[in-house]
Amino acid sequence: MRVLLLDAFPLESPDRTVVEEALSVLKTGGHEVTHRMLVGGPFEVFMSRDERAAYHGETPLSTPETIKDAAIIKDVDALLFCYPTTLFTVPAVLKSWLERVLVPGIAFVFDHQGRIRPGMTNIVRLGSVTTTTHKASVTRRRRDAGRRTTTWNIRLSCHRFCRRTVISVSAGSPDITKIKRALGRW
């Protein structure tokens, strides 16, 4: 299976072992992995005025990076998001990537009657590997926006029978066996 791994961990983060383990497990399982590092990359946290105008225009993919990533999305079978949970949601750099790449024509399309239809029907697996400093009960009480964004909302644009995997490990001392067990089934 071809997998796009979106890495939103800072380079100096001690929790980067989560990303390295996910890469290792997927490659050992025979998957073809495209690793996309978002921190320190071309995506600014805030959209520029030109990017915002392009988003509502005829060509929402306005930079070479967004065009390249959109082409990769159309070619892969799975998306895996690796990120540290920030204020109970995804970090700003991952959100900015989602806003720039999952645009009309990529994430969703319009049929002949103007209804919204899924645009990423090639995606049959979605997953997220995240580190958090909070207990599961606290995260659930806060409605776990990161999980809803990466596995529920995006799933609506994917294949009808897209399967989801969510792995949440403790920040500081992540449980690597949890990652091996969950991604080993991919």
Tab-separated table of C-alpha atoms in Angstrom:
chain	number	residue	atom	x	y	z
A	1	MET	CA	0.000	0.000	0.000
A	2	ARG	CA	1.229	3.522	-0.781
A	3	VAL	CA	1.137	5.747	2.307
A	4	LEU	CA	1.605	9.495	2.729
A	5	LEU	CA	2.948	10.157	6.228
A	6	LEU	CA	2.447	13.767	7.321
A	7	ASP	CA	4.922	14.621	10.066
A	8	ALA	CA	4.062	17.671	12.202
A	9	PHE	CA	6.584	17.036	14.990
A	10	PRO	CA	9.268	19.683	15.581
A	11	LEU	CA	12.763	18.433	14.718
A	12	GLU	CA	14.017	18.893	18.283
A	13	SER	CA	11.039	17.128	19.896
A	14	PRO	CA	11.925	14.106	22.037
A	15	ASP	CA	8.674	12.516	20.847
A	16	ARG	CA	9.983	12.190	17.272
A	17	THR	CA	10.537	8.513	18.086
A	18	VAL	CA	6.827	8.136	17.351
A	19	VAL	CA	7.375	9.179	13.722
A	20	GLU	CA	10.489	7.034	13.345
A	21	GLU	CA	8.645	4.011	14.727
A	22	ALA	CA	5.652	4.579	12.433
A	23	LEU	CA	7.989	4.818	9.421
A	24	SER	CA	9.833	1.679	10.482
A	25	VAL	CA	6.670	-0.376	11.026
A	26	LEU	CA	5.143	0.691	7.701
A	27	LYS	CA	8.317	0.000	5.703
A	28	THR	CA	8.801	-3.357	7.444
A	29	GLY	CA	5.214	-4.203	6.497
A	30	GLY	CA	6.083	-3.688	2.820
A	31	HIS	CA	4.353	-0.336	2.372
A	32	GLU	CA	5.704	2.368	0.088
A	33	VAL	CA	5.916	5.452	2.327
A	34	THR	CA	6.204	9.088	1.278
A	35	HIS	CA	7.374	11.064	4.318
A	36	ARG	CA	6.341	14.741	4.288
A	37	MET	CA	7.853	16.910	7.021
A	38	LEU	CA	5.679	19.939	7.688
A	39	VAL	CA	7.642	21.782	10.396
A	40	GLY	CA	10.211	24.084	8.810
A	41	GLY	CA	8.640	23.527	5.395
A	42	PRO	CA	7.033	25.901	2.928
A	43	PHE	CA	3.655	26.191	4.654
A	44	GLU	CA	3.238	29.333	6.715
A	45	VAL	CA	0.758	29.109	9.563
A	46	PHE	CA	-1.404	31.896	8.128
A	47	MET	CA	-2.585	32.118	4.520
A	48	SER	CA	-1.384	35.112	2.578
A	49	ARG	CA	-3.872	37.387	0.846
A	50	ASP	CA	-2.938	35.842	-2.539
A	51	GLU	CA	-3.397	32.284	-1.234
A	52	ARG	CA	-6.793	33.160	0.193
A	53	ALA	CA	-7.887	34.738	-3.098
A	54	ALA	CA	-6.643	31.678	-5.013
A	55	TYR	CA	-8.554	29.358	-2.663
A	56	HIS	CA	-11.834	30.958	-3.727
A	57	GLY	CA	-10.763	31.219	-7.379
A	58	GLU	CA	-10.413	28.800	-10.264
A	59	THR	CA	-6.982	27.482	-9.225
A	60	PRO	CA	-6.913	26.908	-5.444
A	61	LEU	CA	-3.558	25.106	-5.631
A	62	SER	CA	-1.398	28.196	-5.916
A	63	THR	CA	2.130	27.010	-5.061
A	64	PRO	CA	4.383	24.240	-6.401
A	65	GLU	CA	4.319	22.545	-2.975
A	66	THR	CA	0.533	22.330	-2.853
A	67	ILE	CA	0.396	21.046	-6.429
A	68	LYS	CA	3.003	18.378	-5.619
A	69	ASP	CA	1.221	17.286	-2.420
A	70	ALA	CA	-2.161	17.154	-4.185
A	71	ALA	CA	-0.629	14.879	-6.841
A	72	ILE	CA	0.769	12.628	-4.111
A	73	ILE	CA	-2.663	12.436	-2.447
A	74	LYS	CA	-4.229	11.311	-5.719
A	75	ASP	CA	-1.588	8.552	-5.954
A	76	VAL	CA	-1.621	7.053	-2.429
A	77	ASP	CA	-3.904	4.560	-0.718
A	78	ALA	CA	-3.520	5.820	2.850
A	79	LEU	CA	-2.857	8.962	4.890
A	80	LEU	CA	-1.104	8.818	8.258
A	81	PHE	CA	-0.949	11.956	10.395
A	82	CYS	CA	1.796	12.120	13.049
A	83	TYR	CA	1.513	15.120	15.345
A	84	PRO	CA	1.772	16.304	18.933
A	85	THR	CA	-1.615	17.230	20.344
A	86	THR	CA	-1.664	20.982	20.926
A	87	LEU	CA	-4.526	22.379	23.009
A	88	PHE	CA	-6.574	19.238	22.292
A	89	THR	CA	-6.278	19.612	18.502
A	90	VAL	CA	-3.807	19.377	15.611
A	91	PRO	CA	-0.854	21.799	15.487
A	92	ALA	CA	-1.160	24.938	13.374
A	93	VAL	CA	1.320	23.704	10.748
A	94	LEU	CA	-0.801	20.597	10.043
A	95	LYS	CA	-3.981	22.665	9.918
A	96	SER	CA	-2.362	25.040	7.426
A	97	TRP	CA	-1.361	22.066	5.238
A	98	LEU	CA	-4.939	20.753	5.347
A	99	GLU	CA	-6.332	24.168	4.359
A	100	ARG	CA	-3.959	24.563	1.419
A	101	VAL	CA	-3.938	21.048	-0.040
A	102	LEU	CA	-7.392	19.603	0.690
A	103	VAL	CA	-9.174	22.137	-1.493
A	104	PRO	CA	-12.162	21.863	-3.847
A	105	GLY	CA	-11.245	19.512	-6.675
A	106	ILE	CA	-8.924	17.474	-4.447
A	107	ALA	CA	-10.745	16.693	-1.185
A	108	PHE	CA	-14.200	17.019	-2.690
A	109	VAL	CA	-15.786	17.552	-6.087
A	110	PHE	CA	-19.170	18.710	-7.299
A	111	ASP	CA	-21.381	16.430	-9.383
A	112	HIS	CA	-23.519	17.595	-12.333
A	113	GLN	CA	-26.281	18.679	-9.921
A	114	GLY	CA	-23.902	20.743	-7.796
A	115	ARG	CA	-23.827	18.302	-4.875
A	116	ILE	CA	-20.617	17.703	-2.955
A	117	ARG	CA	-19.006	14.289	-3.527
A	118	PRO	CA	-15.820	12.731	-2.103
A	119	GLY	CA	-12.702	13.589	-4.063
A	120	MET	CA	-10.191	11.237	-2.431
A	121	THR	CA	-11.877	7.917	-3.104
A	122	ASN	CA	-8.458	6.319	-3.603
A	123	ILE	CA	-7.777	6.690	0.155
A	124	VAL	CA	-8.836	3.450	1.880
A	125	ARG	CA	-6.959	3.915	5.194
A	126	LEU	CA	-6.688	6.930	7.493
A	127	GLY	CA	-4.624	7.028	10.618
A	128	SER	CA	-3.248	9.333	13.230
A	129	VAL	CA	-0.401	8.847	15.662
A	130	THR	CA	-0.351	11.538	18.296
A	131	THR	CA	1.324	12.302	21.579
A	132	THR	CA	-0.586	13.963	24.367
A	133	THR	CA	0.078	15.144	27.896
A	134	HIS	CA	-3.538	14.600	28.957
A	135	LYS	CA	-5.416	11.548	30.171
A	136	ALA	CA	-7.916	9.974	27.767
A	137	SER	CA	-10.878	11.052	29.907
A	138	VAL	CA	-9.801	14.712	29.777
A	139	THR	CA	-9.278	14.545	26.013
A	140	ARG	CA	-12.741	13.019	25.518
A	141	ARG	CA	-14.307	15.749	27.654
A	142	ARG	CA	-12.626	18.322	25.412
A	143	ARG	CA	-14.172	16.530	22.394
A	144	ASP	CA	-10.804	15.468	20.924
A	145	ALA	CA	-10.763	17.881	17.984
A	146	GLY	CA	-7.522	16.423	16.594
A	147	ARG	CA	-9.043	12.969	16.272
A	148	ARG	CA	-12.234	14.377	14.754
A	149	THR	CA	-10.240	16.385	12.214
A	150	THR	CA	-7.816	13.681	11.108
A	151	THR	CA	-10.065	10.639	11.094
A	152	TRP	CA	-13.687	11.691	11.040
A	153	ASN	CA	-13.942	14.869	8.950
A	154	ILE	CA	-11.364	13.840	6.361
A	155	ARG	CA	-12.907	10.363	6.114
A	156	LEU	CA	-15.988	11.950	4.530
A	157	SER	CA	-13.833	12.802	1.489
A	158	CYS	CA	-12.285	9.325	1.231
A	159	HIS	CA	-13.406	5.923	-0.038
A	160	ARG	CA	-16.806	4.842	1.183
A	161	PHE	CA	-15.354	1.982	3.245
A	162	CYS	CA	-12.240	3.815	4.451
A	163	ARG	CA	-10.867	2.316	7.675
A	164	ARG	CA	-9.522	4.467	10.500
A	165	THR	CA	-6.777	3.939	13.057
A	166	VAL	CA	-6.124	6.273	15.982
A	167	ILE	CA	-3.069	5.845	18.187
A	168	SER	CA	-2.645	8.217	21.103
A	169	VAL	CA	0.430	7.783	23.275
A	170	SER	CA	1.747	9.649	26.275
A	171	ALA	CA	4.139	12.508	25.542
A	172	GLY	CA	7.584	12.133	27.066
A	173	SER	CA	7.527	8.339	27.204
A	174	PRO	CA	5.509	7.073	24.216
A	175	ASP	CA	4.375	3.439	24.208
A	176	ILE	CA	6.054	2.194	21.030
A	177	THR	CA	4.400	-1.248	21.248
A	178	LYS	CA	1.011	0.426	20.792
A	179	ILE	CA	2.223	1.883	17.473
A	180	LYS	CA	3.713	-1.442	16.338
A	181	ARG	CA	0.518	-3.315	17.137
A	182	ALA	CA	-1.847	-0.841	15.438
A	183	LEU	CA	0.190	-0.083	12.304
A	184	GLY	CA	1.257	-3.717	11.975
A	185	ARG	CA	-2.338	-4.478	10.952
A	186	TRP	CA	-2.222	-2.039	8.018
